[in-house]
CSV table of C-alpha atoms in Angstrom, one decimal:
chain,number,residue,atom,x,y,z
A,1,UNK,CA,-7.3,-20.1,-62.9
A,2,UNK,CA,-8.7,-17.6,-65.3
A,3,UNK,CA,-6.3,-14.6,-63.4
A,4,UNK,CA,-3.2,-17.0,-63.9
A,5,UNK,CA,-4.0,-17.3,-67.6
A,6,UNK,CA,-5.0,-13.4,-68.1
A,7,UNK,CA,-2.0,-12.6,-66.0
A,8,UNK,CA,1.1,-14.9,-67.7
A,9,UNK,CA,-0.8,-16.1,-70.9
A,10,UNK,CA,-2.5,-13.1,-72.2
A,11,UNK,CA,-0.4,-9.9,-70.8
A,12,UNK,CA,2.9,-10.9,-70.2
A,13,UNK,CA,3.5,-12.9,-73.5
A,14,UNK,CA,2.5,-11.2,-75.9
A,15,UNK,CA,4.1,-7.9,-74.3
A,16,UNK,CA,7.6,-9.6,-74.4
A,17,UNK,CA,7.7,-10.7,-77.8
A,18,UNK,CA,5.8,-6.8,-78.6
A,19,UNK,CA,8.3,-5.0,-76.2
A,20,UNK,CA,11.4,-7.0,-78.1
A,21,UNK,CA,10.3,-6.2,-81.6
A,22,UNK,CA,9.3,-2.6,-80.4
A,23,UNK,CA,13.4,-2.4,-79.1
A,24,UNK,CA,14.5,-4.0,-82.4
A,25,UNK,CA,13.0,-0.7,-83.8
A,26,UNK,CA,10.2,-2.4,-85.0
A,27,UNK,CA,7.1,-0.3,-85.4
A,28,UNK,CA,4.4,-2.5,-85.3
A,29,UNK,CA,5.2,-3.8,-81.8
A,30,UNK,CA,3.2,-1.9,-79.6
A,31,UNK,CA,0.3,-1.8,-82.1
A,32,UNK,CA,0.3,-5.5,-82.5
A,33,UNK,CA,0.4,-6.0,-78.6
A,34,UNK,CA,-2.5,-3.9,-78.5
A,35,UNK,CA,-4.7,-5.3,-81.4
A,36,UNK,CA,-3.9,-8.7,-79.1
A,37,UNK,CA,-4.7,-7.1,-75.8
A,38,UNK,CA,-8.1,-6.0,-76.9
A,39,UNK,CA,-9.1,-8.3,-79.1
A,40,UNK,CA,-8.9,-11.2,-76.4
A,41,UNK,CA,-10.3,-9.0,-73.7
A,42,UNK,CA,-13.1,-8.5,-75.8
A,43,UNK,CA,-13.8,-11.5,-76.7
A,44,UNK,CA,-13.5,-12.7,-72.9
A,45,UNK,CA,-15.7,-9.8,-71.6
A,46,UNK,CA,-18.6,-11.0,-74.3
A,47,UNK,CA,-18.1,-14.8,-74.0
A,48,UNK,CA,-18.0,-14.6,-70.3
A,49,UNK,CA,-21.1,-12.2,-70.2
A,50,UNK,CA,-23.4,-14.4,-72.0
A,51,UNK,CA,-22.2,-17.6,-70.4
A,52,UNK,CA,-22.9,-16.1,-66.7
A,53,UNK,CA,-26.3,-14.6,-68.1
A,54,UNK,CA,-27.3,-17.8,-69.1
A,55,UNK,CA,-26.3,-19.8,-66.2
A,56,UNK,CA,-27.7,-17.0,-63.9
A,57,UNK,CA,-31.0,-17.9,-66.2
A,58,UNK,CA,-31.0,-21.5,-65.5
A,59,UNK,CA,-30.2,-20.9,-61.8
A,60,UNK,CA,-33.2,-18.9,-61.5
A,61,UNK,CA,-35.5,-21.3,-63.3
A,62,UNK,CA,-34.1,-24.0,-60.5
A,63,UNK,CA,-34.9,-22.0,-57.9
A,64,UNK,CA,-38.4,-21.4,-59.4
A,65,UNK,CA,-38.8,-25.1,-59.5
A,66,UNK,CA,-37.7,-26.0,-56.0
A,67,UNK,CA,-39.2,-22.4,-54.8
A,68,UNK,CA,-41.5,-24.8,-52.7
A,69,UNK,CA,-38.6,-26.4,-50.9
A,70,UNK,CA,-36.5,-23.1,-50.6
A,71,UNK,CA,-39.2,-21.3,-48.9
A,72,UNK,CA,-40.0,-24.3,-46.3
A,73,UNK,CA,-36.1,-24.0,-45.7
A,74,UNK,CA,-36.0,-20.1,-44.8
A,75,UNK,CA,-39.0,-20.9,-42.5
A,76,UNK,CA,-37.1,-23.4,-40.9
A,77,UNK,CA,-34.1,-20.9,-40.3
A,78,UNK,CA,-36.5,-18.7,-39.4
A,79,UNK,CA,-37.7,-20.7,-36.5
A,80,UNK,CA,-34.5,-20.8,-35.3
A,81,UNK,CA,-33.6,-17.5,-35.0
A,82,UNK,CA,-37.2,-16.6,-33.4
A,83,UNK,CA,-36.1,-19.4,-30.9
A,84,UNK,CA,-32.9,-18.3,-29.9
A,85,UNK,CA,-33.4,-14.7,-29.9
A,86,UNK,CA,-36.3,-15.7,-27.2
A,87,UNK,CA,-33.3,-17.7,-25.2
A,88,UNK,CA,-31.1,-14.5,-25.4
A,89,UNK,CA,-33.0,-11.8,-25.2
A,90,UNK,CA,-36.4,-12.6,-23.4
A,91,UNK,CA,-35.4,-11.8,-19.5
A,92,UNK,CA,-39.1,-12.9,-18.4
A,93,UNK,CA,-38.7,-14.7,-15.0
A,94,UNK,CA,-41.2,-15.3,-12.7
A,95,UNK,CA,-40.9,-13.9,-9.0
A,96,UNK,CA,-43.4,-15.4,-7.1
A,97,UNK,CA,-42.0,-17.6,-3.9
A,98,UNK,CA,-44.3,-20.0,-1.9
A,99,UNK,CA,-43.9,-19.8,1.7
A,100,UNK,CA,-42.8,-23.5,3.3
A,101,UNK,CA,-41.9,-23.1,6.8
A,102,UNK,CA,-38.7,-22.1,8.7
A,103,UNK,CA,-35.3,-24.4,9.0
A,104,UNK,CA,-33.0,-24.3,11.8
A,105,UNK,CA,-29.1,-24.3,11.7
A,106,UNK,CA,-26.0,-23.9,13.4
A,107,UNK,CA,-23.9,-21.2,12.6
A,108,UNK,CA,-20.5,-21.0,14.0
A,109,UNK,CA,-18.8,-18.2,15.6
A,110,UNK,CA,-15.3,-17.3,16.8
A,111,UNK,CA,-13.8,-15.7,20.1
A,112,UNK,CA,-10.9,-15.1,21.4
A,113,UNK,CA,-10.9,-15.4,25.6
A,114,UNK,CA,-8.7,-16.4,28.4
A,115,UNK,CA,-8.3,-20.0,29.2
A,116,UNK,CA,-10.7,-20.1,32.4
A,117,UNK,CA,-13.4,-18.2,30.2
A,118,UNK,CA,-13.8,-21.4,27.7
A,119,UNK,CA,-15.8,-23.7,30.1
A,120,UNK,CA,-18.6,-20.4,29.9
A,121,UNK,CA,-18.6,-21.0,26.5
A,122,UNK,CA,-19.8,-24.8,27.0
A,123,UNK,CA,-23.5,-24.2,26.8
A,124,UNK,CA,-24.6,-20.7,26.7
A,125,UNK,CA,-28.1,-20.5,25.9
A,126,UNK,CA,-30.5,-24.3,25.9
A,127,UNK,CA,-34.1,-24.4,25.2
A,128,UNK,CA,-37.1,-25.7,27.2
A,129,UNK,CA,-36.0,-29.0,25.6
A,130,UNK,CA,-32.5,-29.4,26.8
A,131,UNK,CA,-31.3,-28.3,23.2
A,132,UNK,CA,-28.4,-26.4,23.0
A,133,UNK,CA,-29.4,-22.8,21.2
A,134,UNK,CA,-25.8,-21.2,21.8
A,135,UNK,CA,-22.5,-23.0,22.8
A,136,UNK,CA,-20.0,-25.9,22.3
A,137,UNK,CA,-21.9,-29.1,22.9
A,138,UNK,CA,-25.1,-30.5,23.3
A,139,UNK,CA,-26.8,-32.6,26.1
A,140,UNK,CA,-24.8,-35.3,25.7
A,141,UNK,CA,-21.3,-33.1,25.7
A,142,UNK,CA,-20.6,-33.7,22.3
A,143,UNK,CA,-19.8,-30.6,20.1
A,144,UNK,CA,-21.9,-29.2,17.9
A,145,UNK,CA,-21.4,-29.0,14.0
A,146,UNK,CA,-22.3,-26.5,11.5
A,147,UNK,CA,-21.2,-24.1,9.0
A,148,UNK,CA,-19.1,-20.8,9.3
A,149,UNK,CA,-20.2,-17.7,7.4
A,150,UNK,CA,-18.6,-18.6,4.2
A,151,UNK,CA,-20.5,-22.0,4.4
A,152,UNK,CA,-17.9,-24.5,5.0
A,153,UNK,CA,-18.3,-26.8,7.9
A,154,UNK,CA,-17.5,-26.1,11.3
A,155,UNK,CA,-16.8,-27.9,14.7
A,156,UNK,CA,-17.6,-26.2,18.1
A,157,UNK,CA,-14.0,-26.7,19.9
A,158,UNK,CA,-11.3,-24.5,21.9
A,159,UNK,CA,-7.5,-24.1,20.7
A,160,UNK,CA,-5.0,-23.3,23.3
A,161,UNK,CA,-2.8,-20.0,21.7
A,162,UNK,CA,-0.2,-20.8,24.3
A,163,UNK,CA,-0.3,-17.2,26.1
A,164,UNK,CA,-3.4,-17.7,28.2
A,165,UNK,CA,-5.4,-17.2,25.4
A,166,UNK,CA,-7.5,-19.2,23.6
A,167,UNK,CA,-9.4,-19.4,20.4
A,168,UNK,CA,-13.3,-21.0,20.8
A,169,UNK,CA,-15.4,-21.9,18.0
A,170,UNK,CA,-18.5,-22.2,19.6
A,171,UNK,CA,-22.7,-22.6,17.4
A,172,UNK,CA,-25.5,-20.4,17.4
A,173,UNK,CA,-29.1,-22.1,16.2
A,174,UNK,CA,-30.1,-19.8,13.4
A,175,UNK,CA,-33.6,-20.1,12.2
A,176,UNK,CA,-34.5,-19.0,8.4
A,177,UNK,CA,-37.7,-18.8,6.6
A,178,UNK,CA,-37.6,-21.6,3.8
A,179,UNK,CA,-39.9,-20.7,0.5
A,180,UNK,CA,-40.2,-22.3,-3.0
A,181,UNK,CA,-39.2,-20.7,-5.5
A,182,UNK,CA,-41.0,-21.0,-8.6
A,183,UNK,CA,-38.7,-19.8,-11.4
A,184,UNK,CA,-35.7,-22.9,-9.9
A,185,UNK,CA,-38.2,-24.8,-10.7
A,186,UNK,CA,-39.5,-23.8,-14.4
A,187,UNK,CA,-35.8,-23.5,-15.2
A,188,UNK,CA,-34.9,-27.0,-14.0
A,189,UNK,CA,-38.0,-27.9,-16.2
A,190,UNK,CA,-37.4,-26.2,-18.9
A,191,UNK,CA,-34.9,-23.1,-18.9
A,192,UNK,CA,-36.4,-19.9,-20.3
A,193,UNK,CA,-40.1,-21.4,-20.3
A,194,UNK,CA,-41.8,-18.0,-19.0
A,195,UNK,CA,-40.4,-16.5,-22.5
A,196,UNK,CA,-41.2,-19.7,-24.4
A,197,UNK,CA,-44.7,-19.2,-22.7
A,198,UNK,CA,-45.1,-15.6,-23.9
A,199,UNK,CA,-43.9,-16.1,-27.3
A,200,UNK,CA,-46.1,-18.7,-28.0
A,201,UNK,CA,-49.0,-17.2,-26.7
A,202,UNK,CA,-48.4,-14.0,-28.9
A,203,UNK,CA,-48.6,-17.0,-31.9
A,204,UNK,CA,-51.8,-18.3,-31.0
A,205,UNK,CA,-52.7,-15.0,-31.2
A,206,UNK,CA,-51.5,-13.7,-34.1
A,207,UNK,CA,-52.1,-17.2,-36.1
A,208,UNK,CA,-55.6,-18.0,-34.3
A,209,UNK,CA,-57.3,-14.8,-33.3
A,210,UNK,CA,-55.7,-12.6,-35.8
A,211,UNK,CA,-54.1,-10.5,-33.5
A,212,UNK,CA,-52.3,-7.4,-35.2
A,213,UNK,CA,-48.5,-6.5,-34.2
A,214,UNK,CA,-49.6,-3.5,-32.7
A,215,UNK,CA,-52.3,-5.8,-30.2
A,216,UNK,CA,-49.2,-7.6,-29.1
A,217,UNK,CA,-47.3,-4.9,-28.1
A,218,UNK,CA,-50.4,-3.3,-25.8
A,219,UNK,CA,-50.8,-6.9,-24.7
A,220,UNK,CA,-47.4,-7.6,-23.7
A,221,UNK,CA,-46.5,-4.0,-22.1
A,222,UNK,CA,-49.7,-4.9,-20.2
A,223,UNK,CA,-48.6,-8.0,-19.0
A,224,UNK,CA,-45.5,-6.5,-18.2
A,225,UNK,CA,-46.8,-3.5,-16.0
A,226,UNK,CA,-49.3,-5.8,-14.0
A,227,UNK,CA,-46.8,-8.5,-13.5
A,228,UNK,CA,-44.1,-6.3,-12.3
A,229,UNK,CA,-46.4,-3.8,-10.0
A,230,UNK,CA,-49.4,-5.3,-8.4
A,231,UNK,CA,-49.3,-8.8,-8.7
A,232,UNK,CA,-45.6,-9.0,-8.1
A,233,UNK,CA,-45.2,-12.0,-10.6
A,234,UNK,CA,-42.0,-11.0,-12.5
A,235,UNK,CA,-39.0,-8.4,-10.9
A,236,UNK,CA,-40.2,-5.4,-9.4
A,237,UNK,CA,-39.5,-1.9,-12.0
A,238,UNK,CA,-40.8,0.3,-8.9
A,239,UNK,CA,-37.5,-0.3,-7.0
């Protein structure tokens, strides 16, 4: 508002009705225009100064007043950004894995062999048990399921290619180690709670024991070094 009325009000009027009685051959033209020009810009400049000192005054006396509440409201923001820098940047995770056993599986496999070849493909390999380790079907002549290397499922079975050929899918018991793995489930707890864990801690510390920054570094590139060499409790740095 105040550029439309310096631009059309203040400028371009009076420098019309100036600029007509200047081409009229009317001297005091350009001398009135200016005379206007800086007489109202003068005016402006010193009524607009003192009106935004004094409402940059009052402002400030607010903020004194609620200096209480302002301060509780950058601590607030504060918070946050301590907490979400710790979601974004801390990379803590822990490494540890608890050993639980082994699991067994059939994985499947795929050979191409001449028609009279696929009844050696049957049952390969069977345990003391009668359990089928490598092959088609089990005891009971049913055939075997499983997964194929990508992980989708997989039936034990033989497709005739029609040239004396055919293609058998045939199951090999795989045994693998199963372990627990700790940081799956902190995360599925709470995600990021190994950060969470060592920022608070370096609070307590700093808000209890009186802990300087300089103590928290030490203490954290401590934690850091031990967890990651010896004790093996966050990624390995030694490659």
């Amino acid at each position: 508002m105040h550029n439309l009325f310096w631009s059309f009000c203040l400028t371009r009027a009076p420098a019309g009705i100036c600029s007509n009685m200047a081409t009229s051959g009317n001297v005091f033209g350009p001398i009135l225009f200016l005379i206007i020009f800086n007489l109202v810009q003068f005016a402006l400049r010193f009524g607009l100064m003192n009106w935004s000192y004094k409402m940059g005054m009052s402002a400030l006396d607010s903020l004194m007043a609620n200096m209480q509440a302002f301060t509780r409201a950058a601590s607030i923001l504060g918070v946050f950004v301590v907490g979400c820098l710790t979601v974004t940047m801390g990379g803590t995770q822990i490494n540890a894995v608890i050993p639980n056993g082994t699991t067994q599986a059939y994985v499947a496999h795929t050979a191409t062999v001449a028609n009279d070849e696929v009844a050696n493909f049957e049952v390969i390999k069977t345990n003391d048990r009668g359990v089928t380790l490598s092959g088609m079907n089990d005891k009971d002549g049913n055939p075997l399921s499983g997964t194929d290397a990508n992980g989708n499922p997989a039936t034990a079975g033989a497709v005739d290619l029609g040239n004396g050929m055919s293609e058998v899918t045939y199951m090999e018991m795989v045994e693998s180690s199963v372990n627990i793995d700790i940081a799956n489930i902190l995360d599925s707890i709470c995600p990021k709670l190994a950060p969470m864990a060592i920022v608070m801690l370096l609070y307590y510390l700093f808000s209890k024991k009186n802990f300087t920054p300089m103590k928290g570094i030490v203490l954290v590139l401590i934690i850091g070094i031990l967890g990651a060499g010896p004790f093996g409790l966050w990624p390995s740095i030694w490659g």
